[in-house]
Amino acid sequence: MDPKRYAVLLCLEDTEYVKKKYGGDFGLFVGMLSEAGERWEVYRVACGEFPADDVLESYDGFVITGSCNDAHGNDLWICKLIILLKKLDSMQKKILGICFGHQVLGRALGGTTGRAISGLDIGVTTIHFTPPKMFSSLNIPTSISVIECHQDEIRQLPPRAVVMAWSEKTGIEMFKCGDHIMGIQGHPEYNKDILLHLIGRLSERKLIVESFAEEVKASLVGKEPDLEVWRILCTNFLKGRDDSYDYKTLPISEKEN
């Protein structure tokens, strides 16, 4: 039997720090989601690198990463990505969208995106599932923590979509469309080390003031994202596992470099 095949649609240029320490965003997602015997490939869509139409059917799932670009923008590669996502939706392919990926996925399916009404959200955020017992069969808490770093959001859901989770600052933290599409506003692939690196970069580039950067850093004391829970949720979704698959017995993913 042919190995399962997955593609990461890379929507940003990796920083040297993340590239050297974690293998870039592609390395982060492979480390979080891959299991033995699978093939993982990357397409740098922000640089114009897209999978050809004749290979789409060979993939079992796609992951769309975060980006420094706006999902409501009309850059050529973003418009091409939207066309691709519509095609994958029509093929019923599994698609997992993260941050920008979550937003552009919502746009491709008929929703609207824009600047977040509550402003920049950066730090470790608690999100709440709707309904609260959505993942009760997995013994997962009704509220979990995730790293956030975004200034945009989904303003209006696509017609076929339903909200899966919300937070105090963002009404659509997660959404699902059918059984094959899921968007997550936060970064389940990020740890606090990466978040601190991002805060430092934003401050150095004068995109946030130093006092705000220090305030965010102080807010992180004693907080940790629920990385293992997110790994289970994302892996279960992407691999099409039944929700009754107990996360406590899920084998640890085999990491790849």
PDB file of N, CA, C and O in Angstrom, residues 200-233:
ATOM      1  N   GLY A 200      10.346  39.547  20.100  1.00  0.00           N
ATOM      2  CA  GLY A 200      11.594  40.270  19.918  1.00  0.00           C
ATOM      3  C   GLY A 200      11.716  40.866  18.524  1.00  0.00           C
ATOM      4  O   GLY A 200      12.125  42.020  18.355  1.00  0.00           O
ATOM      5  N   ARG A 201      11.340  40.097  17.497  1.00  0.00           N
ATOM      6  CA  ARG A 201      11.398  40.583  16.114  1.00  0.00           C
ATOM      7  C   ARG A 201      10.439  41.750  15.889  1.00  0.00           C
ATOM      8  O   ARG A 201      10.784  42.737  15.240  1.00  0.00           O
ATOM      9  N   LEU A 202       9.230  41.628  16.409  1.00  0.00           N
ATOM     10  CA  LEU A 202       8.244  42.699  16.254  1.00  0.00           C
ATOM     11  C   LEU A 202       8.729  43.987  16.918  1.00  0.00           C
ATOM     12  O   LEU A 202       8.548  45.086  16.396  1.00  0.00           O
ATOM     13  N   SER A 203       9.366  43.835  18.083  1.00  0.00           N
ATOM     14  CA  SER A 203       9.871  44.993  18.814  1.00  0.00           C
ATOM     15  C   SER A 203      11.048  45.623  18.070  1.00  0.00           C
ATOM     16  O   SER A 203      11.125  46.849  17.923  1.00  0.00           O
ATOM     17  N   GLU A 204      11.973  44.793  17.577  1.00  0.00           N
ATOM     18  CA  GLU A 204      13.137  45.292  16.835  1.00  0.00           C
ATOM     19  C   GLU A 204      12.725  46.050  15.584  1.00  0.00           C
ATOM     20  O   GLU A 204      13.352  47.038  15.199  1.00  0.00           O
ATOM     21  N   ARG A 205      11.679  45.572  14.942  1.00  0.00           N
ATOM     22  CA  ARG A 205      11.215  46.205  13.706  1.00  0.00           C
ATOM     23  C   ARG A 205      10.237  47.352  13.957  1.00  0.00           C
ATOM     24  O   ARG A 205       9.632  47.880  13.027  1.00  0.00           O
ATOM     25  N   LYS A 206      10.070  47.713  15.242  1.00  0.00           N
ATOM     26  CA  LYS A 206       9.200  48.824  15.632  1.00  0.00           C
ATOM     27  C   LYS A 206       7.735  48.599  15.245  1.00  0.00           C
ATOM     28  O   LYS A 206       6.972  49.554  15.065  1.00  0.00           O
ATOM     29  N   LEU A 207       7.347  47.322  15.134  1.00  0.00           N
ATOM     30  CA  LEU A 207       5.951  46.995  14.828  1.00  0.00           C
ATOM     31  C   LEU A 207       5.111  46.977  16.106  1.00  0.00           C
ATOM     32  O   LEU A 207       3.884  47.064  16.049  1.00  0.00           O
ATOM     33  N   ILE A 208       5.785  46.816  17.239  1.00  0.00           N
ATOM     34  CA  ILE A 208       5.149  47.006  18.542  1.00  0.00           C
ATOM     35  C   ILE A 208       6.126  47.803  19.401  1.00  0.00           C
ATOM     36  O   ILE A 208       7.342  47.712  19.211  1.00  0.00           O
ATOM     37  N   VAL A 209       5.597  48.597  20.316  1.00  0.00           N
ATOM     38  CA  VAL A 209       6.487  49.391  21.172  1.00  0.00           C
ATOM     39  C   VAL A 209       7.107  48.498  22.229  1.00  0.00           C
ATOM     40  O   VAL A 209       6.542  47.466  22.618  1.00  0.00           O
ATOM     41  N   GLU A 210       8.275  48.899  22.718  1.00  0.00           N
ATOM     42  CA  GLU A 210       9.025  48.065  23.665  1.00  0.00           C
ATOM     43  C   GLU A 210       8.245  47.809  24.948  1.00  0.00           C
ATOM     44  O   GLU A 210       8.285  46.704  25.503  1.00  0.00           O
ATOM     45  N   SER A 211       7.504  48.811  25.406  1.00  0.00           N
ATOM     46  CA  SER A 211       6.743  48.643  26.651  1.00  0.00           C
ATOM     47  C   SER A 211       5.669  47.566  26.494  1.00  0.00           C
ATOM     48  O   SER A 211       5.415  46.789  27.421  1.00  0.00           O
ATOM     49  N   PHE A 212       5.051  47.511  25.305  1.00  0.00           N
ATOM     50  CA  PHE A 212       4.039  46.486  25.050  1.00  0.00           C
ATOM     51  C   PHE A 212       4.692  45.112  24.981  1.00  0.00           C
ATOM     52  O   PHE A 212       4.146  44.129  25.496  1.00  0.00           O
ATOM     53  N   ALA A 213       5.865  45.046  24.346  1.00  0.00           N
ATOM     54  CA  ALA A 213       6.590  43.775  24.254  1.00  0.00           C
ATOM     55  C   ALA A 213       6.906  43.236  25.649  1.00  0.00           C
ATOM     56  O   ALA A 213       6.733  42.037  25.918  1.00  0.00           O
ATOM     57  N   GLU A 214       7.345  44.122  26.540  1.00  0.00           N
ATOM     58  CA  GLU A 214       7.662  43.696  27.908  1.00  0.00           C
ATOM     59  C   GLU A 214       6.398  43.265  28.653  1.00  0.00           C
ATOM     60  O   GLU A 214       6.425  42.330  29.456  1.00  0.00           O
ATOM     61  N   GLU A 215       5.302  43.943  28.379  1.00  0.00           N
ATOM     62  CA  GLU A 215       4.023  43.595  29.007  1.00  0.00           C
ATOM     63  C   GLU A 215       3.576  42.197  28.570  1.00  0.00           C
ATOM     64  O   GLU A 215       3.110  41.398  29.392  1.00  0.00           O
ATOM     65  N   VAL A 216       3.732  41.894  27.281  1.00  0.00           N
ATOM     66  CA  VAL A 216       3.353  40.572  26.775  1.00  0.00           C
ATOM     67  C   VAL A 216       4.249  39.500  27.396  1.00  0.00           C
ATOM     68  O   VAL A 216       3.764  38.442  27.824  1.00  0.00           O
ATOM     69  N   LYS A 217       5.547  39.760  27.457  1.00  0.00           N
ATOM     70  CA  LYS A 217       6.478  38.798  28.052  1.00  0.00           C
ATOM     71  C   LYS A 217       6.099  38.515  29.517  1.00  0.00           C
ATOM     72  O   LYS A 217       6.121  37.368  29.962  1.00  0.00           O
ATOM     73  N   ALA A 218       5.750  39.561  30.239  1.00  0.00           N
ATOM     74  CA  ALA A 218       5.369  39.387  31.646  1.00  0.00           C
ATOM     75  C   ALA A 218       4.105  38.551  31.778  1.00  0.00           C
ATOM     76  O   ALA A 218       3.958  37.766  32.725  1.00  0.00           O
ATOM     77  N   SER A 219       3.190  38.690  30.804  1.00  0.00           N
ATOM     78  CA  SER A 219       1.931  37.941  30.860  1.00  0.00           C
ATOM     79  C   SER A 219       2.129  36.447  30.622  1.00  0.00           C
ATOM     80  O   SER A 219       1.233  35.644  30.905  1.00  0.00           O
ATOM     81  N   LEU A 220       3.297  36.076  30.112  1.00  0.00           N
ATOM     82  CA  LEU A 220       3.562  34.667  29.790  1.00  0.00           C
ATOM     83  C   LEU A 220       4.045  33.857  30.989  1.00  0.00           C
ATOM     84  O   LEU A 220       4.063  32.625  30.926  1.00  0.00           O
ATOM     85  N   VAL A 221       4.435  34.541  32.042  1.00  0.00           N
ATOM     86  CA  VAL A 221       4.960  33.847  33.225  1.00  0.00           C
ATOM     87  C   VAL A 221       3.908  32.889  33.783  1.00  0.00           C
ATOM     88  O   VAL A 221       2.773  33.291  34.066  1.00  0.00           O
ATOM     89  N   GLY A 222       4.284  31.634  33.907  1.00  0.00           N
ATOM     90  CA  GLY A 222       3.369  30.629  34.460  1.00  0.00           C
ATOM     91  C   GLY A 222       2.360  30.087  33.475  1.00  0.00           C
ATOM     92  O   GLY A 222       1.531  29.248  33.841  1.00  0.00           O
ATOM     93  N   LYS A 223       2.416  30.534  32.216  1.00  0.00           N
ATOM     94  CA  LYS A 223       1.468  30.057  31.201  1.00  0.00           C
ATOM     95  C   LYS A 223       2.181  29.165  30.187  1.00  0.00           C
ATOM     96  O   LYS A 223       3.302  29.461  29.778  1.00  0.00           O
ATOM     97  N   GLU A 224       1.501  28.106  29.769  1.00  0.00           N
ATOM     98  CA  GLU A 224       2.040  27.219  28.753  1.00  0.00           C
ATOM     99  C   GLU A 224       0.921  26.823  27.785  1.00  0.00           C
ATOM    100  O   GLU A 224      -0.206  26.561  28.211  1.00  0.00           O
ATOM    101  N   PRO A 225       1.209  26.758  26.499  1.00  0.00           N
ATOM    102  CA  PRO A 225       0.196  26.264  25.548  1.00  0.00           C
ATOM    103  C   PRO A 225       0.035  24.759  25.708  1.00  0.00           C
ATOM    104  O   PRO A 225       0.985  24.063  26.088  1.00  0.00           O
ATOM    105  N   ASP A 226      -1.155  24.253  25.433  1.00  0.00           N
ATOM    106  CA  ASP A 226      -1.427  22.816  25.571  1.00  0.00           C
ATOM    107  C   ASP A 226      -0.994  22.081  24.302  1.00  0.00           C
ATOM    108  O   ASP A 226      -1.823  21.591  23.520  1.00  0.00           O
ATOM    109  N   LEU A 227       0.321  22.011  24.102  1.00  0.00           N
ATOM    110  CA  LEU A 227       0.869  21.493  22.854  1.00  0.00           C
ATOM    111  C   LEU A 227       0.441  20.060  22.554  1.00  0.00           C
ATOM    112  O   LEU A 227       0.107  19.715  21.408  1.00  0.00           O
ATOM    113  N   GLU A 228       0.455  19.202  23.557  1.00  0.00           N
ATOM    114  CA  GLU A 228       0.113  17.793  23.312  1.00  0.00           C
ATOM    115  C   GLU A 228      -1.351  17.635  22.928  1.00  0.00           C
ATOM    116  O   GLU A 228      -1.700  16.850  22.038  1.00  0.00           O
ATOM    117  N   VAL A 229      -2.217  18.391  23.581  1.00  0.00           N
ATOM    118  CA  VAL A 229      -3.644  18.326  23.241  1.00  0.00           C
ATOM    119  C   VAL A 229      -3.862  18.785  21.801  1.00  0.00           C
ATOM    120  O   VAL A 229      -4.606  18.158  21.036  1.00  0.00           O
ATOM    121  N   TRP A 230      -3.185  19.872  21.419  1.00  0.00           N
ATOM    122  CA  TRP A 230      -3.316  20.355  20.047  1.00  0.00           C
ATOM    123  C   TRP A 230      -2.788  19.346  19.039  1.00  0.00           C
ATOM    124  O   TRP A 230      -3.356  19.177  17.957  1.00  0.00           O
ATOM    125  N   ARG A 231      -1.696  18.686  19.382  1.00  0.00           N
ATOM    126  CA  ARG A 231      -1.156  17.667  18.482  1.00  0.00           C
ATOM    127  C   ARG A 231      -2.188  16.578  18.228  1.00  0.00           C
ATOM    128  O   ARG A 231      -2.393  16.141  17.081  1.00  0.00           O
ATOM    129  N   ILE A 232      -2.865  16.176  19.282  1.00  0.00           N
ATOM    130  CA  ILE A 232      -3.867  15.125  19.151  1.00  0.00           C
ATOM    131  C   ILE A 232      -5.047  15.598  18.299  1.00  0.00           C
ATOM    132  O   ILE A 232      -5.489  14.894  17.385  1.00  0.00           O
ATOM    133  N   LEU A 233      -5.559  16.786  18.595  1.00  0.00           N
ATOM    134  CA  LEU A 233      -6.717  17.308  17.846  1.00  0.00           C
ATOM    135  C   LEU A 233      -6.394  17.433  16.357  1.00  0.00           C
ATOM    136  O   LEU A 233      -7.182  17.020  15.496  1.00  0.00           O
TER     137      LEU A 233
END
